């Protein structure tokens, strides 16, 4: 677009400041007085007489921000003003000649309106509604403009309707207005001081049912800023009912040999160390009044510049999901892959399958639910898989066909160099490996004394005390 054709005669007649003519003389030897030594970096920060676009480091930072936020397709410059209406009034003044028609919203911002009324221009009001400027009104005005009169060349628009409380024009409406302005060769001056306050949450996507991944949900939905927004909440359905139980039992003592005092009807007490490593309270703290929409594998969420694909990745929990950001080839991994250490899981078979499904995406970057961003995604996933496969090989190598061991007995050998305080939680991890080996047909246990049917926490506690052997 040829912006020069839009400039007013006053703006065209402006010339660079005459003070610039002094520059060649300043460069001459002995032209100036006494020379003082000032740190160059400090001098550059404190004095910036050669630039009128604002403090250089701040200007560069804002330039970089625009590249990220708005992704301009052309070269552009940026000027920092003193605030208030300084820049917008100067911008408008650049395009005003005597009688120039200026398109403005009706009503418009009173601060700018008072300035425009002081100028020799004609104000052309465009209708607005609750979502801002009405595109049909703009089209009607421009489409019926008399051919013998100077056409409007500038539209002054306030997409937030001067309201910092959450009202803003929709993306669809902005695109429609932009298309009309393209059609009639109109320059848009967008006055949006609240741009970065207009963050609107339309959807909350929960990775899984652990409280540290939905704990702030109630605060978001009850916030005065969001409570009338109709925010949608999404989560993959939990395939099983919540597991709840007491951690104490008056008839049992896990630190002694008193297990024979327990009746067949009373389940064993669960060691605290086991509780720390297992998913025992799925969704038990989830706000009951919140309506949750079910996620499904490969579901897609789209917004401007971003496509998010849902990946059902069970293992850590049955309902666990990760999310693939297609434009970046990055994955939000939640608790499947962490920024430090390794992740806990409930089902090793499902967990390894999930890791391999993420690996198949060949992601560049991983955004974990805990810990720093992982810049090299593929090596980290391979590291996770190799770690589990190595542990599995150690366990299968330890087991023999003619001898059987409990998970804790296996830990006492494989983890002999680790503190004993870690042995009991490690035993649960070994049990999960054994359950995978059982599913693969490579290990089993004596089922003749089975007391807890199904796959429950009680069952897993029972299996911690069973002896396992290779098939």
XYZ file of C-alpha atoms in Angstrom:
471
model
C 0.000 0.000 0.000
C 1.310 3.474 -0.907
C 1.034 5.314 2.403
C 2.554 8.501 0.952
C -0.580 9.075 -1.112
C -2.575 9.288 2.125
C -0.463 11.964 3.804
C -1.781 15.460 4.330
C -0.096 18.432 2.695
C 1.117 19.547 6.113
C 2.850 16.217 6.682
C 4.390 16.178 3.203
C 5.877 19.617 3.810
C 7.703 18.569 6.952
C 11.502 18.381 6.736
C 14.164 16.843 8.971
C 15.277 18.962 11.896
C 17.972 21.515 10.944
C 19.993 20.413 13.957
C 21.126 17.416 11.914
C 23.177 19.813 9.787
C 25.554 20.171 12.745
C 26.572 16.509 12.643
C 29.478 16.942 10.160
C 30.977 19.713 12.290
C 30.798 17.663 15.471
C 32.929 15.013 13.777
C 35.764 17.483 13.059
C 38.851 17.342 15.242
C 39.024 19.976 17.993
C 35.571 21.277 17.059
C 34.157 20.390 20.454
C 35.490 21.289 23.864
C 36.978 19.076 26.545
C 36.597 15.341 25.991
C 35.448 13.205 28.895
C 35.505 9.438 29.129
C 32.138 7.756 29.730
C 31.427 4.048 29.673
C 29.954 3.419 26.219
C 27.238 1.053 27.436
C 26.113 3.496 30.130
C 26.200 6.405 27.704
C 24.049 4.546 25.186
C 21.474 3.781 27.862
C 21.335 7.299 29.292
C 21.460 9.496 26.183
C 19.738 8.808 22.892
C 19.631 12.152 21.092
C 20.193 10.558 17.693
C 16.922 8.598 17.788
C 13.358 9.879 18.063
C 11.604 6.513 18.111
C 12.251 5.920 21.811
C 14.757 4.198 24.105
C 16.605 1.812 21.783
C 16.619 -1.376 23.939
C 12.931 -0.934 24.775
C 12.136 -0.210 21.132
C 13.922 -3.395 20.062
C 12.112 -5.429 22.721
C 8.758 -4.099 21.528
C 9.744 -4.803 17.916
C 10.496 -8.412 18.804
C 7.207 -8.650 20.692
C 5.271 -7.542 17.595
C 7.001 -10.229 15.532
C 5.778 -12.846 17.990
C 2.336 -11.384 18.619
C 1.263 -10.037 15.216
C 3.716 -11.670 12.776
C 3.938 -8.711 10.340
C 4.567 -9.757 6.744
C 6.415 -6.551 5.776
C 9.265 -4.465 7.135
C 8.013 -2.059 9.764
C 9.141 0.502 12.289
C 8.001 1.217 15.813
C 7.840 4.485 17.720
C 7.425 4.882 21.471
C 5.388 7.890 22.576
C 5.023 9.747 25.844
C 1.657 8.161 26.557
C -1.937 9.350 26.667
C -3.101 10.295 23.159
C 0.211 11.631 21.870
C 0.866 9.100 19.114
C -2.712 8.511 17.968
C -3.335 12.250 17.521
C -0.055 12.674 15.649
C -0.942 9.722 13.433
C -4.373 11.141 12.630
C -2.912 14.567 11.950
C -0.676 13.062 9.273
C -3.726 12.316 7.096
C -5.895 15.392 7.631
C -6.278 18.133 5.046
C -9.063 20.681 4.977
C -12.329 18.752 4.625
C -10.740 15.260 4.805
C -13.401 12.675 5.778
C -12.331 10.475 8.714
C -14.280 7.302 9.541
C -14.906 6.910 13.278
C -17.062 4.646 15.395
C -20.291 6.153 16.673
C -19.847 6.645 19.579
C -16.069 6.884 19.774
C -13.426 7.688 22.386
C -14.044 11.209 23.713
C -10.348 12.005 24.121
C -9.636 11.510 20.424
C -13.020 12.948 19.449
C -12.144 16.271 21.098
C -8.893 16.369 19.118
C -10.614 15.548 15.811
C -13.183 18.280 16.362
C -10.315 20.762 16.538
C -9.096 19.665 13.106
C -10.390 20.814 9.689
C -11.800 17.360 8.926
C -15.236 15.804 8.390
C -16.193 13.055 10.872
C -18.146 10.142 9.377
C -19.812 8.013 12.063
C -20.006 4.224 11.620
C -22.586 2.338 13.680
C -21.497 0.119 16.587
C -23.145 -2.578 18.665
C -22.157 -4.649 21.700
C -19.234 -6.188 19.802
C -17.811 -2.989 18.329
C -17.992 -1.510 14.835
C -20.741 -2.968 12.599
C -19.222 -4.138 9.274
C -22.510 -3.720 7.388
C -22.624 -0.047 8.353
C -19.058 0.466 7.134
C -19.813 -1.250 3.813
C -22.997 0.782 3.351
C -21.196 4.106 3.912
C -18.301 3.333 1.581
C -20.422 1.626 -1.053
C -22.780 4.598 -1.365
C -20.136 7.327 -1.134
C -20.699 10.033 -3.799
C -18.179 9.712 -6.619
C -17.707 13.488 -6.818
C -16.561 13.768 -3.194
C -13.220 12.905 -1.594
C -13.399 9.369 -0.227
C -12.450 8.529 3.363
C -8.922 7.195 3.539
C -8.600 6.474 7.265
C -10.682 4.508 9.785
C -10.157 5.206 13.501
C -11.335 2.150 15.410
C -11.373 1.003 19.040
C -11.804 -2.804 19.088
C -12.223 -2.856 22.875
C -14.965 -0.194 22.773
C -12.904 1.733 25.381
C -13.849 -0.966 27.860
C -11.114 -2.771 29.834
C -13.653 -5.158 31.375
C -13.623 -7.805 28.689
C -15.611 -6.467 25.699
C -13.702 -6.817 22.440
C -14.479 -7.386 18.787
C -14.365 -11.010 17.666
C -11.693 -12.240 15.261
C -14.386 -12.908 12.662
C -15.627 -9.326 12.859
C -12.101 -7.935 12.662
C -11.444 -9.980 9.517
C -14.664 -8.706 7.928
C -13.756 -5.079 8.688
C -10.242 -5.649 7.353
C -11.613 -7.092 4.096
C -13.886 -4.060 3.606
C -10.968 -1.692 4.209
C -8.863 -3.630 1.704
C -11.665 -3.329 -0.839
C -11.874 0.466 -0.510
C -8.164 1.130 0.178
C -8.745 2.365 3.743
C -5.948 2.692 6.312
C -6.953 1.364 9.750
C -5.699 3.186 12.844
C -6.449 0.738 15.643
C -6.449 2.304 19.095
C -6.285 -0.667 21.456
C -4.702 0.333 24.797
C -6.197 -2.726 26.497
C -4.925 -5.260 23.959
C -2.929 -7.267 26.501
C -5.786 -7.215 28.998
C -8.141 -8.926 26.563
C -6.906 -12.470 27.169
C -10.071 -14.490 26.794
C -10.273 -18.097 27.926
C -12.768 -20.032 25.831
C -11.714 -23.563 26.786
C -9.859 -25.243 29.644
C -8.349 -28.596 28.682
C -7.378 -30.834 31.606
C -4.671 -33.434 31.033
C -5.792 -35.876 33.753
C -7.513 -36.134 37.103
C -4.706 -35.269 39.510
C -5.395 -32.162 41.559
C -2.149 -30.415 40.636
C -3.439 -30.328 37.054
C -6.869 -28.838 37.731
C -6.415 -27.146 41.114
C -6.870 -23.595 39.782
C -9.964 -24.400 37.746
C -12.512 -23.275 40.329
C -10.710 -19.944 40.771
C -10.750 -19.304 37.015
C -14.421 -20.130 36.603
C -15.467 -18.065 39.630
C -13.363 -15.024 38.687
C -15.477 -11.891 38.013
C -13.468 -11.407 34.828
C -14.417 -14.829 33.412
C -17.641 -15.901 35.103
C -19.905 -14.689 32.281
C -17.703 -16.019 29.488
C -19.183 -19.509 29.221
C -15.800 -21.235 29.486
C -15.887 -24.876 28.350
C -14.025 -27.483 30.420
C -12.709 -30.619 28.696
C -11.238 -33.842 30.107
C -10.851 -37.429 28.945
C -13.395 -39.654 30.755
C -11.986 -41.705 33.615
C -12.550 -45.374 32.715
C -12.821 -46.506 36.338
C -14.548 -45.300 39.489
C -12.509 -43.452 42.113
C -10.597 -45.616 44.581
C -10.951 -44.502 48.195
C -10.009 -46.286 51.392
C -8.615 -45.806 54.867
C -4.884 -46.019 55.426
C -5.260 -47.590 58.872
C -6.641 -50.900 60.111
C -6.994 -51.812 63.778
C -6.560 -55.527 63.037
C -3.339 -55.306 61.073
C 0.238 -54.225 61.496
C 2.355 -54.091 58.384
C 5.545 -53.827 60.448
C 5.069 -57.204 62.211
C 4.040 -60.773 61.536
C 0.487 -60.256 62.845
C -1.149 -60.748 59.440
C -2.861 -63.930 60.677
C -4.993 -61.782 63.021
C -6.761 -60.274 60.004
C -10.118 -61.672 59.021
C -10.838 -62.586 55.414
C -13.283 -59.674 55.206
C -10.888 -56.939 56.289
C -8.493 -55.643 53.641
C -4.847 -55.128 54.602
C -3.573 -51.732 55.658
C -1.794 -49.840 52.901
C 1.708 -48.597 53.687
C 2.098 -44.837 53.488
C 4.994 -45.257 51.064
C 2.685 -47.079 48.670
C 0.074 -44.337 48.942
C 2.717 -41.784 47.957
C 3.443 -43.624 44.708
C -0.070 -44.592 43.613
C -3.098 -42.819 42.197
C -5.518 -43.241 45.078
C -7.820 -40.264 44.806
C -8.730 -39.829 41.173
C -10.895 -36.696 40.828
C -11.879 -36.803 44.497
C -11.262 -33.043 44.795
C -12.754 -32.070 41.432
C -15.386 -29.318 41.852
C -18.727 -31.147 41.570
C -20.632 -28.213 40.050
C -18.449 -28.012 36.918
C -19.810 -29.492 33.713
C -17.053 -31.407 31.918
C -17.099 -32.135 28.189
C -15.439 -35.460 27.276
C -12.207 -35.341 25.303
C -11.492 -38.005 22.714
C -8.289 -39.159 21.061
C -7.277 -37.088 17.997
C -9.773 -34.336 18.861
C -8.594 -30.997 17.444
C -8.819 -27.501 18.947
C -8.101 -24.563 16.637
C -7.429 -20.896 17.276
C -5.558 -18.179 15.406
C -2.141 -19.580 14.517
C -2.442 -22.738 16.613
C -3.783 -26.256 16.110
C -3.844 -28.463 19.214
C -4.436 -32.203 18.789
C -5.483 -34.410 21.713
C -3.471 -37.593 22.256
C -4.870 -40.113 24.725
C -1.692 -41.314 26.437
C -2.663 -43.578 29.352
C -0.138 -45.081 31.704
C 0.452 -42.390 34.289
C -3.321 -42.565 34.790
C -5.989 -44.211 32.607
C -7.398 -40.815 31.596
C -4.070 -39.102 30.873
C -3.799 -36.995 27.711
C -0.995 -35.075 26.049
C -1.447 -32.369 23.427
C 0.368 -31.921 20.120
C 0.876 -28.332 18.932
C 1.073 -28.919 15.194
C 2.561 -25.579 14.132
C 5.547 -26.009 16.469
C 5.745 -29.811 16.318
C 5.763 -29.655 20.108
C 3.936 -31.686 22.754
C 2.458 -30.604 26.087
C 3.338 -33.788 27.979
C 1.647 -33.162 31.373
C 2.869 -36.014 33.647
C 3.840 -38.442 30.886
C 7.298 -36.888 30.485
C 8.770 -34.521 33.071
C 11.358 -31.783 32.850
C 13.460 -33.547 35.466
C 13.618 -37.118 36.759
C 11.250 -39.844 35.587
C 7.472 -40.105 35.752
C 5.398 -42.474 37.879
C 2.766 -44.614 36.204
C -0.065 -47.050 36.930
C 0.153 -49.251 33.845
C 3.596 -49.809 32.341
C 2.320 -51.463 29.158
C 0.054 -48.525 28.418
C 2.759 -46.065 29.471
C 5.367 -47.451 27.061
C 2.800 -47.515 24.264
C 2.029 -43.861 24.993
C 5.711 -42.898 24.964
C 6.162 -44.604 21.605
C 3.093 -42.869 20.168
C 4.555 -39.486 21.163
C 7.942 -40.504 19.746
C 6.259 -41.316 16.415
C 5.335 -37.625 16.118
C 9.055 -36.752 16.047
C 8.453 -33.702 18.270
C 10.987 -30.899 18.362
C 10.143 -29.605 21.833
C 8.331 -30.898 24.934
C 6.403 -28.780 27.436
C 6.157 -30.903 30.614
C 3.659 -30.404 33.409
C 6.562 -30.205 35.879
C 10.073 -28.914 35.324
C 11.729 -26.926 32.535
C 10.961 -27.059 28.831
C 12.736 -29.912 27.034
C 14.342 -28.426 23.918
C 15.322 -31.797 22.414
C 12.141 -33.861 22.547
C 13.110 -37.069 20.744
C 16.264 -37.862 22.804
C 14.316 -37.375 26.060
C 11.532 -39.752 24.974
C 14.084 -42.358 23.886
C 15.795 -41.952 27.260
C 12.501 -42.640 29.064
C 11.776 -45.727 26.973
C 15.329 -47.063 27.340
C 15.205 -46.581 31.115
C 12.054 -48.682 31.460
C 13.225 -51.354 29.031
C 16.555 -51.597 30.853
C 14.766 -52.054 34.185
C 12.537 -54.704 32.624
C 15.564 -56.610 31.331
C 17.128 -56.515 34.801
C 13.970 -57.962 36.336
C 13.511 -60.700 33.741
C 17.187 -61.618 34.051
C 16.822 -61.879 37.833
C 13.793 -64.158 37.699
C 14.352 -67.855 37.075
C 11.993 -70.669 36.064
C 12.581 -72.709 39.215
C 12.623 -69.913 41.806
C 10.142 -67.182 42.702
C 10.519 -63.810 44.417
C 8.307 -61.061 45.775
C 8.750 -57.562 44.337
C 10.441 -56.451 47.564
C 12.917 -59.348 47.361
C 13.756 -58.279 43.813
C 14.258 -54.691 44.991
C 16.612 -55.772 47.776
C 18.945 -57.101 45.082
C 18.469 -54.672 42.181
C 18.298 -51.597 44.452
C 20.844 -52.727 47.026
C 22.853 -49.525 46.607
C 19.791 -47.323 47.226
C 18.600 -46.203 50.693
C 16.274 -48.733 52.319
C 13.643 -46.022 52.712
C 13.184 -46.190 48.938
C 12.766 -49.963 48.780
C 9.034 -50.089 49.439
C 8.031 -47.521 46.777
C 10.530 -49.176 44.434
C 8.758 -52.487 45.094
C 5.558 -51.010 43.691
C 7.454 -49.898 40.585
C 8.847 -53.421 40.197
C 5.316 -54.803 40.589
C 4.160 -52.654 37.669
C 6.986 -54.122 35.589
C 5.905 -57.624 36.634
C 2.303 -56.905 35.656
C 3.533 -55.893 32.203
C 5.628 -59.052 31.957
C 2.534 -61.043 32.952
C 0.540 -59.339 30.190
C 3.365 -60.149 27.762
C 3.304 -63.822 28.835
C 6.797 -63.724 30.345
C 6.100 -63.903 34.103
C 3.407 -65.102 36.492
C 2.582 -65.778 40.135
C 0.830 -68.485 42.159
C -2.913 -67.872 41.806
C -3.977 -70.668 44.137
C -4.228 -68.284 47.095
C -5.818 -65.321 45.285
C -8.150 -63.338 47.572
C -8.716 -60.022 45.741
C -10.223 -60.406 42.269
C -10.049 -57.725 39.580
C -7.496 -54.943 39.191
C -7.909 -52.803 42.301
C -5.485 -51.265 44.731
C -6.251 -54.129 47.114
C -5.283 -56.552 44.372
C -2.002 -54.779 43.785
C -1.244 -54.777 47.483
C -1.846 -58.519 47.508
C 0.479 -58.962 44.521
C 3.242 -57.111 46.372
C 3.355 -60.104 48.710
C 3.152 -62.794 46.016
C 6.163 -64.618 44.643
C 6.726 -64.208 40.922
C 8.661 -66.380 38.468
C 9.485 -66.476 34.768
C 7.478 -68.381 32.207
